[in-house]
Amino acid sequence: PTTLAKLADLPIKWRAPLPGESEYPLFMLWFTSQVNWDIGLAPLVDSEFARTKSDIKYLDYSAIAAPGIFSQVPAYAETVQHQQTGWLAENTPDAWEAGLEALIQDRELRQQCRLAAYRYLYAERIVARNRNVWLYALGLKPVEAVDAPIL
């Protein structure tokens, strides 16, 4: 509520999934069909809990080819290549403002980040590309990977 109150005067639309849509499979349907994403934001406080989190928001934004700004914490700093596949921001208002201004004002940078992130996702992170890792983890015989569509 405090964050929403601070955003109330900004010229943005607040959209949230319905309570039943918060489970991941339904959330992804909402995420990909209800919002026309320009820039994705993934703030994450650097904490003990956050250090156990994955880069899932980066993958989500990459899947819809939306450029993103991500907190410079291990979950994102190990994956996002600053100004290539996304924007890494220190957790300060000035750093987030700089990232937003850069992506809003620089169409070429937005395009570079969104396409490079999308390509990375489909070249490196989809199950079809990593099936040998999963099969090995499950104790099954790995099989050869197949090519995935890449923009």
Tab-separated table of C-alpha atoms in Angstrom:
chain	number	residue	atom	x	y	z
A	1	PRO	CA	0.000	0.000	0.000
A	2	THR	CA	2.807	2.457	0.788
A	3	THR	CA	4.445	1.866	-2.605
A	4	LEU	CA	1.122	2.173	-4.439
A	5	ALA	CA	0.418	5.464	-2.678
A	6	LYS	CA	3.781	6.827	-3.845
A	7	LEU	CA	2.997	5.782	-7.437
A	8	ALA	CA	-0.544	7.196	-7.428
A	9	ASP	CA	0.369	10.511	-9.084
A	10	LEU	CA	2.503	8.990	-11.845
A	11	PRO	CA	1.057	8.620	-15.354
A	12	ILE	CA	1.182	4.825	-15.223
A	13	LYS	CA	-1.438	2.111	-15.188
A	14	TRP	CA	-1.363	-0.330	-12.297
A	15	ARG	CA	-2.251	-3.860	-13.349
A	16	ALA	CA	-2.221	-6.957	-11.221
A	17	PRO	CA	-3.438	-10.490	-11.795
A	18	LEU	CA	-6.577	-11.637	-10.069
A	19	PRO	CA	-5.996	-13.674	-6.899
A	20	GLY	CA	-6.569	-16.970	-8.732
A	21	GLU	CA	-4.040	-15.976	-11.394
A	22	SER	CA	-1.084	-15.713	-9.054
A	23	GLU	CA	0.038	-19.342	-9.479
A	24	TYR	CA	2.790	-19.427	-12.084
A	25	PRO	CA	1.025	-21.148	-15.054
A	26	LEU	CA	-1.987	-18.803	-14.829
A	27	PHE	CA	0.252	-15.866	-14.001
A	28	MET	CA	2.174	-16.404	-17.240
A	29	LEU	CA	-1.077	-16.370	-19.231
A	30	TRP	CA	-1.963	-13.042	-17.614
A	31	PHE	CA	1.595	-11.742	-17.942
A	32	THR	CA	1.778	-12.419	-21.684
A	33	SER	CA	-1.749	-11.442	-22.647
A	34	GLN	CA	-2.917	-8.588	-20.410
A	35	VAL	CA	-0.002	-6.187	-20.520
A	36	ASN	CA	1.873	-4.633	-23.432
A	37	TRP	CA	5.298	-4.421	-21.814
A	38	ASP	CA	7.692	-1.590	-22.708
A	39	ILE	CA	10.255	-2.114	-19.945
A	40	GLY	CA	10.278	-4.702	-17.186
A	41	LEU	CA	11.438	-3.820	-13.690
A	42	ALA	CA	12.852	-6.350	-11.247
A	43	PRO	CA	13.940	-4.691	-8.020
A	44	LEU	CA	15.320	-7.074	-5.431
A	45	VAL	CA	16.772	-6.082	-2.069
A	46	ASP	CA	20.158	-7.628	-1.397
A	47	SER	CA	19.341	-9.868	1.552
A	48	GLU	CA	20.005	-13.397	2.724
A	49	PHE	CA	16.604	-14.445	1.348
A	50	ALA	CA	17.179	-12.701	-1.990
A	51	ARG	CA	20.504	-14.500	-2.397
A	52	THR	CA	18.517	-17.756	-2.673
A	53	LYS	CA	16.344	-16.446	-5.499
A	54	SER	CA	16.745	-17.172	-9.189
A	55	ASP	CA	16.730	-14.871	-12.207
A	56	ILE	CA	13.130	-15.829	-13.068
A	57	LYS	CA	11.975	-12.249	-13.758
A	58	TYR	CA	14.840	-11.899	-16.237
A	59	LEU	CA	13.661	-15.075	-17.947
A	60	ASP	CA	10.040	-13.886	-17.911
A	61	TYR	CA	10.939	-10.551	-19.504
A	62	SER	CA	13.270	-12.271	-21.974
A	63	ALA	CA	10.476	-14.630	-23.066
A	64	ILE	CA	8.285	-11.687	-24.084
A	65	ALA	CA	11.240	-9.753	-25.525
A	66	ALA	CA	10.869	-6.873	-23.080
A	67	PRO	CA	14.023	-5.021	-22.034
A	68	GLY	CA	14.478	-4.988	-18.284
A	69	ILE	CA	16.135	-3.201	-15.421
A	70	PHE	CA	17.324	-5.512	-12.662
A	71	SER	CA	18.827	-5.035	-9.227
A	72	GLN	CA	22.538	-5.669	-9.197
A	73	VAL	CA	22.278	-8.681	-6.894
A	74	PRO	CA	23.615	-12.212	-7.479
A	75	ALA	CA	20.368	-13.531	-8.990
A	76	TYR	CA	20.636	-11.047	-11.858
A	77	ALA	CA	24.296	-10.008	-11.894
A	78	GLU	CA	25.336	-13.566	-12.784
A	79	THR	CA	23.066	-13.592	-15.864
A	80	VAL	CA	22.296	-10.088	-17.106
A	81	GLN	CA	25.021	-8.461	-19.178
A	82	HIS	CA	24.760	-4.755	-18.392
A	83	GLN	CA	23.552	-2.709	-21.384
A	84	GLN	CA	23.620	-5.820	-23.572
A	85	THR	CA	20.894	-8.158	-22.300
A	86	GLY	CA	19.438	-5.778	-19.732
A	87	TRP	CA	20.293	-3.003	-17.320
A	88	LEU	CA	21.819	-3.707	-13.907
A	89	ALA	CA	21.092	-1.053	-11.296
A	90	GLU	CA	22.440	-0.563	-7.817
A	91	ASN	CA	19.595	-0.381	-5.326
A	92	THR	CA	19.446	3.407	-5.167
A	93	PRO	CA	16.807	5.755	-6.567
A	94	ASP	CA	19.447	7.512	-8.698
A	95	ALA	CA	20.633	4.249	-10.276
A	96	TRP	CA	17.081	3.139	-11.096
A	97	GLU	CA	16.262	6.559	-12.506
A	98	ALA	CA	19.388	6.424	-14.684
A	99	GLY	CA	18.374	3.002	-16.000
A	100	LEU	CA	14.844	4.119	-16.774
A	101	GLU	CA	16.027	7.280	-18.491
A	102	ALA	CA	18.569	5.341	-20.551
A	103	LEU	CA	16.065	2.749	-21.760
A	104	ILE	CA	13.298	5.284	-22.366
A	105	GLN	CA	15.506	7.688	-24.312
A	106	ASP	CA	17.616	5.195	-26.256
A	107	ARG	CA	15.470	3.139	-28.625
A	108	GLU	CA	18.510	1.304	-30.003
A	109	LEU	CA	19.587	0.260	-26.493
A	110	ARG	CA	16.065	-1.000	-25.719
A	111	GLN	CA	16.069	-2.994	-28.952
A	112	GLN	CA	19.562	-4.397	-28.292
A	113	CYS	CA	18.667	-5.495	-24.763
A	114	ARG	CA	15.339	-7.066	-25.636
A	115	LEU	CA	16.629	-9.011	-28.633
A	116	ALA	CA	19.840	-10.162	-26.940
A	117	ALA	CA	17.911	-11.326	-23.861
A	118	TYR	CA	15.379	-13.174	-26.033
A	119	ARG	CA	18.158	-14.865	-27.996
A	120	TYR	CA	19.998	-15.804	-24.808
A	121	LEU	CA	16.872	-17.367	-23.321
A	122	TYR	CA	16.188	-19.573	-26.345
A	123	ALA	CA	19.838	-20.383	-27.013
A	124	GLU	CA	20.859	-21.195	-23.436
A	125	ARG	CA	18.047	-21.582	-20.935
A	126	ILE	CA	15.065	-23.453	-22.367
A	127	VAL	CA	14.520	-27.066	-21.336
A	128	ALA	CA	15.182	-28.347	-24.867
A	129	ARG	CA	18.704	-26.868	-24.693
A	130	ASN	CA	19.327	-28.138	-21.173
A	131	ARG	CA	17.612	-31.487	-21.254
A	132	ASN	CA	20.889	-33.354	-20.696
A	133	VAL	CA	21.376	-31.523	-17.406
A	134	TRP	CA	17.835	-32.410	-16.319
A	135	LEU	CA	18.146	-36.025	-17.439
A	136	TYR	CA	21.456	-36.342	-15.613
A	137	ALA	CA	19.952	-34.801	-12.455
A	138	LEU	CA	17.082	-37.295	-12.640
A	139	GLY	CA	19.476	-40.194	-13.120
A	140	LEU	CA	18.345	-40.838	-16.677
A	141	LYS	CA	20.454	-41.224	-19.790
A	142	PRO	CA	21.104	-37.812	-21.439
A	143	VAL	CA	19.984	-37.367	-25.031
A	144	GLU	CA	21.213	-35.045	-27.741
A	145	ALA	CA	19.886	-31.460	-27.606
A	146	VAL	CA	17.782	-30.070	-30.457
A	147	ASP	CA	17.921	-26.657	-32.008
A	148	ALA	CA	15.508	-24.027	-30.687
A	149	PRO	CA	14.080	-21.098	-32.618
A	150	ILE	CA	16.267	-18.026	-32.296
A	151	LEU	CA	15.413	-14.557	-33.616
